[in-house]
Every structure is written in C-alpha cells, then in structure tokens.
C-alpha cells in the first residue's frame, strides 16, 4: 500500500479495497519501524490518526467522501495543529500546543484527511540541510550519511521513504523545492498569496509560502486543491478562484514556449547535473514544447538580497518569542531583562540567533539604506527580469540545486557555503512566483531535481508539464536505496 500514490489510494478507499483504519495503521507501523533512523517525524499522532481514520471510514460508507477522505498525510511542524505540539523545530516551542488550527490544517480536516503526525524541519525553517533542528538531523533515505535538504527535509524524507503518501511544507527561499530535489520527490511552491499563511509560523512574511510535497505531480495537484483557498485572516492571501488543478494535467503541451536561463547553466552547476537537466529538457521538447535560451541577468544577486531581507523580517517576526506569553521561559528570572535574555538565549539555536543579529543590524537606523533598502531595490530588478522573460516564454526550466544531496557537516564552518544551495530557488521567492521541483535524473545514484518556474498563478501549467513529463519518464518512481 505504501508504494501507491494519493490518487491510487483514493480510488482504493472508494472501491473498498482497504479501509482508512487499515491504511493508517500500515503507515503508522512503517513510521514506528523505520523512522528511528530517518527521524523525519517530530510528533506521531497515533491515537488522533486512528480516530480520524475511523471517522473517515464512516463517511466513506455513508457515501459522503471527498477524494481526501481517509487519506493519511503529514504536516510540516510549522503548521499549527489544535491540541498537537507545533515546535517549528525549535526548543523555543517545544512546549507549545496551539489552541487553534492553521487554515491549511483546517482545510485538510474539512476534507476528512488523516494526519499521521508532524514532520521534522530546520529550526524556524532556516536552513538547507535539516541539521539545525532541535530534534536532531533527518537522514536522506538515499544514503544515511546524506542530508535530506531543508528546511522541509522531514516532509521530503518521509515521502521518499514511503512513511507518508504526501506532506505539507513551506518555502521561503527553496525549502520545498530543494529537499524535494535531494530526496527525489515532487514539490511545489505556489504563487505568494495562493495558500493562506494563517497559523503557519512566520519566518520571513513577504517570502513564506506553504505548498505540497508528494511523489507525483498528480498528487501535488490534489494537495494544492485543498491547500489553496482565500482566507481573510491572511491579508496577503489573494481572493481568486481556485481552479481544479487535476483537471488540466492531461492538456497537451505542444507549442508551449519554454525558456532556459543561461545563468542557471553556469559553472555554479555540477557538470553531471547539467547533463541530466539537458536530457530532461530534451524529453520535454519531444512532447512538443519549443525551447529557447533566455536571460535572468540578476540571478547572482538573489542570494545576497535574500540574506538581508529574510533575516530582517525574521528579526521582527521572532521578537514575539520573549518568554512571556508562550514558548520557552528560563528558570527563576532576576528581572524582566533577564527573562527576555535568558529565555531567548536558551530557546534559540545558533543559526536562528545569527539571522536575528544580521536582520536587526540591517534594519538599524544607520544601516537601513545601505542594506535593507538596497536589497529591496535588487528584489525589484529580479522581479523585472522575470516579467520580461515571461513576455517571450510560458515557463522557465532549469536545475533546482547546484549538486545532488551532500554529506552531513560538509558545508564546514562557513554558514554562507550553505546559503549557496538556494542559488537557483531564491529568485522565485523574491519575485513571488510559483516554482516546482520534480525528479529529473540521477547522478552517482542520487536524484536530480528539475525546476519549473511559472508566471503568477500559473500553477496549473507547472503541474500539467510535470505530469506530462512523469507520464514518459520513470525518475519519480525510483525507490530510495534505504527504503524497505
Ligand atoms: N535555505 C533557505 C534559508 O535558510 C531557505 C529556507 C526556506 O525556504 N525556509 O533561509
């Protein structure tokens, strides 16, 4: 059962081949047996999941089911779940049990889906390797010494290892696409404003966006059908009809114009990766698309601009963790100042502290113009690059990451080496565009991610092209070496 996609499981449940309780129990058993080494879950909701499954079975027999009723899945531990710990990978929130659901959480509940648990992640979604989680690193199912990517490494590893058919995730600079690429699964970061951020713990609010990780584009489309909704509790959520993303998967892509940015095929990209991505592009060309070279001249400035803007926003967002209202509080504070200082010193890890310091510095009166304002100006240039590219092409394709999965501790003492992991993903967030990563090849026995970037609200096209590609290739069906 664990090798089936969400679409297949949904049909199996409807046909009565198995019950949701059986399905849920099957995945819970797999998690219990295998997650001791992978560590992709922070919390497993065994009792809750089984009672949700029982309720789903009743709905199915009453003829009252949606495609998601009774389907097990997992939430990244950044989405608030009423009554279930939501830690965001941090000691700061180790004791936090939200009294409410995120909009994404309640959307899945309304469909009768079954939440198996909450997946591991880099602390407050800051990182590209999942090494910064308070709950320990996640290992990549493709190799026990390899990182799964981050920050949604728990979601990507759990889907790759078939511990859950699908999982929610978030992407601020690449955190859905990069771990999807490194674990050989399919991940989609929607247009900024497509999925509500209400109840999704904030990192950098102008960049954060929730989206799906699944094995296939079809499953990602099914997930986005649930995740996307207008929500007046998120003022940046766009009021716009949610199409049925599954209804356009089988459209022909003949005549579609696809651009390859020359900046994405530079010496920053591993040569073997380059070859694999080119092969994948040829497959898409065979499906009738027209391929042409384009230019996104400010690509190189995306990482430096992001590492001003994201820390600036995080320094403001994380000021709410003060030891007073919720989260970690130090023992026996001397006075208010001591309470703030020690609660934050004890609650946050190194990377989070580094970002808060950089962000507070960039926003300070003397440096605001030199750093923050400048970074915002660069952000506009990056957005303009895409606007002019989309005058000529319908879709942009390139690699998701510069190299396949790397080893633990391999980025050394220099934190900026890790930051370059997102060189191909960050510009999409700065522009607010949708981006997707699908398995597109293998290098040295490890998955290679193919990235697709679309125009605003063009998720249907990304899913359509990905689905057509997955119909003629087999990369998404490869099973990780360590998956039993
Ligand atoms: N790796 C990037 C960072 O560390 C992106 C993280 C994300 O998308 N949440 O900020």
Coordinates of C-alpha atoms and ligand atoms in Angstrom, one line a residue:
X1 CA 0.0 0.0 0.0
X2 CA 2.9 2.4 0.8
X3 CA 4.0 2.4 -2.9
X4 CA 0.7 3.7 -4.1
X5 CA 0.1 7.4 -4.8
X6 CA -2.6 9.5 -3.2
X7 CA -4.6 9.3 -6.4
X8 CA -4.4 5.5 -6.3
X9 CA -5.1 5.2 -2.6
X10 CA -8.1 7.5 -3.0
X11 CA -9.5 5.1 -5.6
X12 CA -8.7 2.0 -3.4
X13 CA -10.6 3.5 -0.5
X14 CA -13.6 4.3 -2.6
X15 CA -13.6 0.8 -4.0
X16 CA -13.4 -0.7 -0.5
X17 CA -10.1 -2.5 -1.2
X18 CA -9.0 -1.4 2.3
X19 CA -10.3 0.8 5.0
X20 CA -8.7 4.1 6.1
X21 CA -8.0 2.4 9.5
X22 CA -6.0 -0.3 7.8
X23 CA -4.2 2.2 5.6
X24 CA -3.4 4.5 8.5
X25 CA -2.2 1.6 10.7
X26 CA 0.0 0.5 7.8
X27 CA 1.8 3.9 7.7
X28 CA 2.0 4.2 11.5
X29 CA 3.7 0.8 11.6
X30 CA 6.2 1.8 8.9
X31 CA 6.9 5.0 10.8
X32 CA 7.5 3.1 14.1
X33 CA 9.8 0.6 12.4
X34 CA 11.8 3.0 10.1
X35 CA 11.7 6.5 11.5
X36 CA 14.2 5.6 14.3
X37 CA 16.9 6.0 11.7
X38 CA 15.4 8.6 9.3
X39 CA 14.0 10.9 12.1
X40 CA 11.5 12.6 9.8
X41 CA 8.8 13.0 12.4
X42 CA 8.9 15.2 15.5
X43 CA 5.5 14.0 16.7
X44 CA 3.5 11.0 15.6
X45 CA -0.3 11.4 16.2
X46 CA -1.1 7.7 16.6
X47 CA -4.4 7.9 18.5
X48 CA -5.7 11.0 16.8
X49 CA -4.9 9.5 13.4
X50 CA -6.7 6.3 14.1
X51 CA -9.8 8.0 15.3
X52 CA -9.7 10.3 12.3
X53 CA -9.4 7.2 10.1
X54 CA -12.4 5.6 11.9
X55 CA -14.5 8.7 11.3
X56 CA -13.3 8.7 7.6
X57 CA -14.4 5.1 7.1
X58 CA -17.9 6.0 8.4
X59 CA -18.1 8.9 5.9
X60 CA -16.9 6.7 3.1
X61 CA -19.6 4.1 3.9
X62 CA -22.2 6.8 4.2
X63 CA -21.3 7.9 0.6
X64 CA -20.1 11.2 2.0
X65 CA -16.4 11.2 1.0
X66 CA -14.2 13.6 -0.8
X67 CA -11.0 12.5 -2.7
X68 CA -9.1 13.1 0.5
X69 CA -11.4 11.4 3.0
X70 CA -9.4 8.7 4.8
X71 CA -6.0 9.5 3.1
X72 CA -3.1 9.6 5.6
X73 CA -0.6 12.5 5.2
X74 CA 1.7 14.6 7.4
X75 CA 2.1 18.3 8.3
X76 CA 5.4 20.1 8.5
X77 CA 5.8 21.1 12.1
X78 CA 5.4 24.7 11.2
X79 CA 1.6 24.5 10.7
X80 CA -0.4 25.0 13.9
X81 CA -2.5 21.9 14.8
X82 CA -5.0 22.4 17.6
X83 CA -4.1 20.3 20.6
X84 CA -1.0 18.8 19.0
X85 CA 2.5 20.2 19.7
X86 CA 3.8 22.6 17.0
X87 CA 7.5 23.1 17.6
X88 CA 8.8 24.7 14.4
X89 CA 11.9 22.5 15.0
X90 CA 12.9 24.7 18.0
X91 CA 13.4 24.3 21.7
X92 CA 11.6 27.6 22.0
X93 CA 8.3 26.0 21.0
X94 CA 9.0 22.5 22.5
X95 CA 6.1 23.1 24.9
X96 CA 3.8 24.9 22.5
X97 CA 0.4 23.3 22.0
X98 CA -1.6 25.6 19.7
X99 CA -5.2 26.3 20.8
X100 CA -6.2 26.7 17.1
X101 CA -5.6 25.2 13.6
X102 CA -3.8 26.9 10.7
X103 CA -6.0 27.4 7.7
X104 CA -4.1 24.7 5.8
X105 CA -4.7 22.3 8.8
X106 CA -8.4 23.0 8.9
X107 CA -8.7 22.7 5.1
X108 CA -7.4 19.1 5.3
X109 CA -9.6 18.4 8.3
X110 CA -12.7 19.5 6.4
X111 CA -11.8 17.0 3.6
X112 CA -11.6 14.2 6.2
X113 CA -7.8 13.6 5.6
X114 CA -5.9 11.7 8.4
X115 CA -2.9 13.5 9.9
X116 CA -0.2 10.9 10.8
X117 CA 2.0 13.5 12.6
X118 CA 4.3 16.5 12.3
X119 CA 7.5 16.4 10.3
X120 CA 11.0 17.5 11.3
X121 CA 12.5 20.7 9.9
X122 CA 15.3 23.1 10.3
X123 CA 14.7 25.4 13.3
X124 CA 12.2 28.1 12.3
X125 CA 12.6 26.9 8.7
X126 CA 16.2 28.4 8.5
X127 CA 18.5 26.0 6.7
X128 CA 19.1 23.8 3.7
X129 CA 20.2 20.5 5.4
X130 CA 17.9 19.9 8.3
X131 CA 20.9 19.9 10.6
X132 CA 19.6 22.8 12.6
X133 CA 16.6 21.1 14.1
X134 CA 16.4 20.9 17.9
X135 CA 15.1 17.4 17.4
X136 CA 18.2 16.2 15.6
X137 CA 19.1 15.8 12.0
X138 CA 17.0 14.0 9.4
X139 CA 18.8 11.4 7.2
X140 CA 18.2 11.2 3.5
X141 CA 16.6 7.8 2.5
X142 CA 19.0 7.8 -0.4
X143 CA 22.1 7.5 1.9
X144 CA 22.4 7.5 5.7
X145 CA 25.3 10.0 5.6
X146 CA 23.5 12.4 3.3
X147 CA 21.3 15.4 4.2
X148 CA 17.7 15.4 3.0
X149 CA 17.9 19.1 2.3
X150 CA 15.9 21.7 4.2
X151 CA 14.1 23.2 5.7
X152 CA 11.3 20.8 4.8
X153 CA 13.7 17.9 5.0
X154 CA 11.4 15.8 7.3
X155 CA 8.4 16.1 4.8
X156 CA 10.6 15.2 1.8
X157 CA 12.4 12.3 3.5
X158 CA 9.1 10.9 4.9
X159 CA 7.5 11.0 1.4
X160 CA 10.6 9.5 -0.2
X161 CA 10.8 6.7 2.4
X162 CA 7.1 5.9 1.9
X163 CA 6.3 6.8 5.5
X164 CA 3.5 9.0 4.3
X165 CA 2.0 9.4 0.8
X166 CA 2.3 13.2 1.0
X167 CA 3.2 16.0 3.3
X168 CA 2.7 19.8 3.6
X169 CA 5.8 22.0 3.5
X170 CA 6.8 25.7 3.3
X171 CA 9.2 27.5 1.1
X172 CA 10.8 30.9 1.9
X173 CA 13.9 30.6 -0.3
X174 CA 13.7 27.0 -1.6
X175 CA 12.6 24.9 1.4
X176 CA 10.0 22.9 -0.6
X177 CA 12.0 22.5 -3.8
X178 CA 15.5 21.9 -2.6
X179 CA 14.6 19.0 -0.2
X180 CA 12.3 17.6 -2.9
X181 CA 15.2 17.6 -5.3
X182 CA 17.6 16.0 -2.8
X183 CA 15.1 13.3 -1.8
X184 CA 13.8 12.5 -5.3
X185 CA 10.2 13.7 -4.8
X186 CA 7.8 16.3 -6.3
X187 CA 7.3 19.6 -4.5
X188 CA 5.5 22.8 -5.4
X189 CA 5.9 26.3 -4.0
X190 CA 2.8 28.2 -5.1
X191 CA 2.5 31.9 -6.0
X192 CA 2.8 34.2 -3.0
X193 CA -0.7 34.6 -1.7
X194 CA -2.2 31.4 -3.1
X195 CA -2.1 29.5 0.2
X196 CA -3.0 31.1 3.4
X197 CA -0.2 31.8 5.9
X198 CA -2.6 32.0 8.9
X199 CA -1.4 29.7 11.6
X200 CA 1.8 28.9 9.6
X201 CA 4.7 30.1 11.9
X202 CA 6.3 33.1 10.3
X203 CA 9.9 33.2 9.2
X204 CA 10.1 36.0 6.5
X205 CA 6.5 37.0 5.9
X206 CA 6.9 38.5 2.4
X207 CA 8.5 35.3 1.1
X208 CA 6.9 32.4 3.1
X209 CA 4.5 30.2 1.2
X210 CA 3.0 26.8 2.0
X211 CA 2.8 24.1 -0.6
X212 CA 2.7 20.3 -1.2
X213 CA 5.4 17.6 -1.3
X214 CA 4.2 14.3 -2.9
X215 CA 5.6 11.6 -5.2
X216 CA 3.8 12.8 -8.4
X217 CA 2.6 15.9 -10.0
X218 CA -0.9 14.5 -9.9
X219 CA -0.8 14.1 -6.1
X220 CA 0.7 17.6 -5.7
X221 CA -2.3 18.9 -7.7
X222 CA -4.7 17.0 -5.4
X223 CA -2.9 18.6 -2.4
X224 CA -3.0 22.1 -3.8
X225 CA -6.7 21.7 -4.4
X226 CA -7.0 21.5 -0.6
X227 CA -4.2 23.9 0.4
X228 CA -5.2 26.8 -1.8
X229 CA -8.1 28.9 -0.5
X230 CA -8.9 32.5 0.0
X231 CA -8.6 33.5 3.7
X232 CA -9.4 36.8 5.1
X233 CA -7.3 36.1 8.2
X234 CA -4.2 36.4 6.0
X235 CA -4.2 39.9 4.5
X236 CA -1.7 38.9 1.8
X237 CA -3.9 35.9 0.6
X238 CA -5.3 36.7 -2.8
X239 CA -9.0 36.5 -3.4
X240 CA -9.1 34.5 -6.6
X241 CA -10.9 31.4 -7.7
X242 CA -9.1 28.1 -7.0
X243 CA -9.1 26.0 -10.2
X244 CA -9.3 22.2 -10.1
X245 CA -5.6 21.6 -10.5
X246 CA -6.2 18.0 -11.5
X247 CA -8.4 18.9 -14.5
X248 CA -5.7 20.3 -16.7
X249 CA -3.0 17.7 -16.0
X250 CA -3.6 15.9 -19.3
X251 CA -3.6 19.0 -21.5
X252 CA -1.2 18.8 -24.4
X253 CA 2.0 20.9 -24.0
X254 CA 2.5 21.1 -27.7
X255 CA 3.6 24.6 -28.8
X256 CA 4.4 25.7 -25.3
X257 CA 7.4 28.1 -25.1
X258 CA 9.9 27.2 -22.5
X259 CA 12.9 29.3 -21.5
X260 CA 16.3 28.0 -20.2
X261 CA 18.0 30.8 -18.3
X262 CA 21.6 30.9 -19.3
X263 CA 22.6 32.0 -15.7
X264 CA 21.2 28.6 -14.4
X265 CA 23.5 26.6 -16.6
X266 CA 26.7 28.3 -15.5
X267 CA 29.8 26.9 -13.8
X268 CA 27.8 27.0 -10.5
X269 CA 26.1 23.8 -11.7
X270 CA 27.8 20.5 -11.4
X271 CA 28.7 19.2 -14.9
X272 CA 26.9 15.8 -14.5
X273 CA 23.8 17.6 -13.2
X274 CA 24.0 19.9 -16.2
X275 CA 23.9 16.8 -18.5
X276 CA 20.9 15.3 -16.7
X277 CA 18.9 18.5 -16.8
X278 CA 19.6 18.9 -20.5
X279 CA 18.4 15.3 -21.1
X280 CA 15.2 16.1 -19.2
X281 CA 14.7 19.2 -21.3
X282 CA 15.0 17.1 -24.4
X283 CA 12.2 14.8 -23.2
X284 CA 10.0 17.9 -22.8
X285 CA 11.0 19.1 -26.2
X286 CA 9.9 15.7 -27.6
X287 CA 6.4 16.4 -26.1
X288 CA 6.2 19.3 -28.5
X289 CA 7.5 22.3 -26.5
X290 CA 9.7 25.0 -28.0
X291 CA 12.9 25.5 -26.1
X292 CA 14.9 28.7 -26.2
X293 CA 17.6 30.4 -24.2
X294 CA 16.7 33.3 -22.1
X295 CA 18.5 35.5 -19.6
X296 CA 17.7 36.4 -15.9
X297 CA 20.6 38.8 -15.5
X298 CA 20.3 39.5 -11.8
X299 CA 20.2 35.9 -10.7
X300 CA 23.6 36.2 -8.9
X301 CA 22.3 39.0 -6.7
X302 CA 19.4 36.9 -5.4
X303 CA 21.3 35.2 -2.6
X304 CA 22.8 38.4 -1.1
X305 CA 19.5 40.2 -1.4
X306 CA 17.6 37.3 0.3
X307 CA 20.1 37.2 3.1
X308 CA 19.3 40.8 4.0
X309 CA 15.5 40.6 3.5
X310 CA 14.8 37.2 5.1
X311 CA 16.9 37.9 8.3
X312 CA 15.4 41.4 8.6
X313 CA 11.9 40.0 8.5
X314 CA 12.8 37.2 10.8
X315 CA 14.3 39.5 13.4
X316 CA 10.9 41.3 13.6
X317 CA 8.8 38.1 13.5
X318 CA 10.8 36.3 16.1
X319 CA 10.7 39.2 18.6
X320 CA 7.4 37.7 19.8
X321 CA 9.3 34.8 21.5
X322 CA 10.0 36.7 24.7
X323 CA 9.4 34.1 27.4
X324 CA 6.3 35.9 28.5
X325 CA 3.3 34.7 26.5
X326 CA 4.2 31.3 25.3
X327 CA 7.2 29.2 24.4
X328 CA 10.3 28.6 26.4
X329 CA 10.8 30.6 29.6
X330 CA 14.0 30.5 31.6
X331 CA 14.0 29.4 35.3
X332 CA 14.0 32.0 38.1
X333 CA 14.5 35.2 36.1
X334 CA 16.0 38.1 38.2
X335 CA 14.0 40.7 36.4
X336 CA 12.3 41.4 33.1
X337 CA 15.5 42.0 31.2
X338 CA 17.0 38.7 32.5
X339 CA 13.8 36.9 31.5
X340 CA 14.0 38.1 27.9
X341 CA 17.7 37.5 27.6
X342 CA 17.9 34.0 29.1
X343 CA 14.7 32.8 27.5
X344 CA 15.9 33.7 24.1
X345 CA 19.5 32.6 24.7
X346 CA 18.3 29.2 25.8
X347 CA 15.4 28.8 23.4
X348 CA 17.0 29.6 20.0
X349 CA 19.8 27.7 18.3
X350 CA 22.9 29.2 16.6
X351 CA 21.5 29.7 13.1
X352 CA 18.4 31.5 14.3
X353 CA 20.5 33.8 16.5
X354 CA 22.8 34.5 13.6
X355 CA 19.8 35.6 11.5
X356 CA 18.3 37.7 14.2
X357 CA 21.6 39.6 14.6
X358 CA 22.1 40.1 10.9
X359 CA 18.5 41.2 10.5
X360 CA 18.5 43.7 13.4
X361 CA 21.7 45.1 12.1
X362 CA 20.4 45.5 8.6
X363 CA 17.3 47.3 9.8
X364 CA 19.1 49.6 12.3
X365 CA 18.9 53.4 11.6
X366 CA 22.5 53.8 10.4
X367 CA 22.5 50.8 8.0
X368 CA 18.9 50.6 6.7
X369 CA 19.6 52.5 3.5
X370 CA 22.9 50.7 2.8
X371 CA 21.5 47.2 3.3
X372 CA 17.7 46.8 3.5
X373 CA 16.7 49.5 1.0
X374 CA 19.3 48.3 -1.4
X375 CA 18.2 44.7 -1.1
X376 CA 14.6 45.7 -1.8
X377 CA 15.8 47.6 -4.9
X378 CA 17.6 44.4 -6.1
X379 CA 14.5 42.5 -5.4
X380 CA 12.6 44.7 -7.8
X381 CA 15.3 44.1 -10.5
X382 CA 14.9 40.4 -10.1
X383 CA 11.2 40.6 -10.4
X384 CA 11.6 42.7 -13.6
X385 CA 13.9 40.1 -15.1
X386 CA 11.1 37.5 -14.8
X387 CA 8.4 39.9 -16.1
X388 CA 10.4 40.5 -19.2
X389 CA 11.2 36.8 -19.6
X390 CA 7.5 35.9 -19.4
X391 CA 6.8 38.2 -22.3
X392 CA 8.6 35.6 -24.5
X393 CA 8.1 32.3 -22.8
X394 CA 5.3 30.4 -20.9
X395 CA 7.5 28.6 -18.5
X396 CA 11.1 28.6 -17.3
X397 CA 13.1 25.4 -16.7
X398 CA 16.5 24.7 -15.0
X399 CA 18.1 22.8 -12.2
X400 CA 16.7 23.0 -8.7
X401 CA 20.0 22.8 -6.9
X402 CA 23.7 23.1 -7.9
X403 CA 24.5 19.5 -6.8
X404 CA 22.8 16.3 -5.5
X405 CA 22.5 15.5 -1.8
X406 CA 25.6 16.3 0.2
X407 CA 27.1 14.8 3.4
X408 CA 26.4 15.9 7.0
X409 CA 28.8 18.6 8.3
X410 CA 30.1 19.0 4.7
X411 CA 29.4 22.7 4.4
X412 CA 32.0 23.3 7.1
X413 CA 32.3 26.3 9.5
X414 CA 31.2 28.9 6.9
X415 CA 27.5 29.3 7.1
X416 CA 27.4 31.2 3.8
X417 CA 28.5 28.0 1.9
X418 CA 25.1 26.5 2.9
X419 CA 23.4 29.7 1.7
X420 CA 24.5 29.0 -1.9
X421 CA 22.4 25.8 -2.0
X422 CA 19.5 28.1 -2.9
X423 CA 21.1 30.0 -5.7
X424 CA 18.5 28.7 -8.2
X425 CA 15.4 28.8 -6.0
X426 CA 15.6 32.1 -4.1
X427 CA 14.8 34.4 -7.0
X428 CA 11.4 32.8 -7.4
X429 CA 10.5 33.7 -3.8
X430 CA 11.8 37.3 -4.2
X431 CA 9.6 37.7 -7.2
X432 CA 6.6 35.9 -5.6
X433 CA 6.3 33.4 -8.5
X434 CA 5.4 29.7 -8.4
X435 CA 8.1 27.1 -8.7
X436 CA 8.2 23.4 -8.7
X437 CA 10.9 20.6 -8.4
X438 CA 10.4 17.2 -9.9
X439 CA 12.7 14.2 -10.2
X440 CA 14.5 14.7 -13.5
X441 CA 17.5 12.3 -13.5
X442 CA 20.2 10.7 -11.4
X443 CA 23.9 11.5 -10.7
X444 CA 26.1 9.0 -8.8
X445 CA 23.0 7.1 -7.8
X446 CA 21.3 10.2 -6.3
X447 CA 18.2 12.1 -7.5
X448 CA 18.5 15.3 -9.6
X449 CA 15.8 17.9 -9.3
X450 CA 14.4 19.6 -12.4
X451 CA 13.0 23.1 -11.6
X452 CA 10.0 24.6 -13.3
X453 CA 9.1 28.3 -12.7
X454 CA 5.8 29.7 -13.9
X455 CA 4.1 33.1 -14.2
X456 CA 1.9 34.4 -11.4
X457 CA -0.9 31.9 -10.5
X458 CA 0.2 29.6 -13.3
X459 CA 0.4 26.5 -11.0
X460 CA -1.8 24.6 -13.4
X461 CA 0.8 24.9 -16.1
X462 CA 3.6 23.7 -13.9
X463 CA 1.6 20.7 -12.8
X464 CA 0.5 20.0 -16.4
X465 CA 4.0 19.9 -17.8
X466 CA 5.3 17.9 -14.8
X467 CA 2.5 15.4 -15.2
X468 CA 3.2 15.0 -18.9
X469 CA 6.9 14.6 -18.1
X470 CA 6.1 11.9 -15.5
X471 CA 4.0 10.0 -18.0
X472 CA 7.0 9.5 -20.2
X473 CA 9.8 9.1 -17.6
X474 CA 10.3 7.0 -14.5
X475 CA 12.5 9.1 -12.3
X476 CA 9.7 9.8 -9.8
X477 CA 9.2 6.0 -9.3
X478 CA 12.7 5.3 -8.2
X479 CA 12.8 3.9 -4.7
X480 CA 15.5 5.1 -2.3
X481 CA 18.3 2.8 -1.5
X482 CA 17.4 2.7 2.2
X483 CA 13.7 2.3 1.7
X484 CA 12.4 -1.0 2.9
Ligands
LIG1 N1 17.6 27.7 2.9 C1 17.0 29.0 2.9 C2 17.2 29.6 4.3 O1 18.0 29.0 5.0 C3 15.5 28.8 2.7 C4 14.8 28.3 3.8 C5 13.3 28.2 3.5 O2 12.9 28.3 2.3 N2 12.5 28.2 4.6 O3 16.7 30.6 4.6

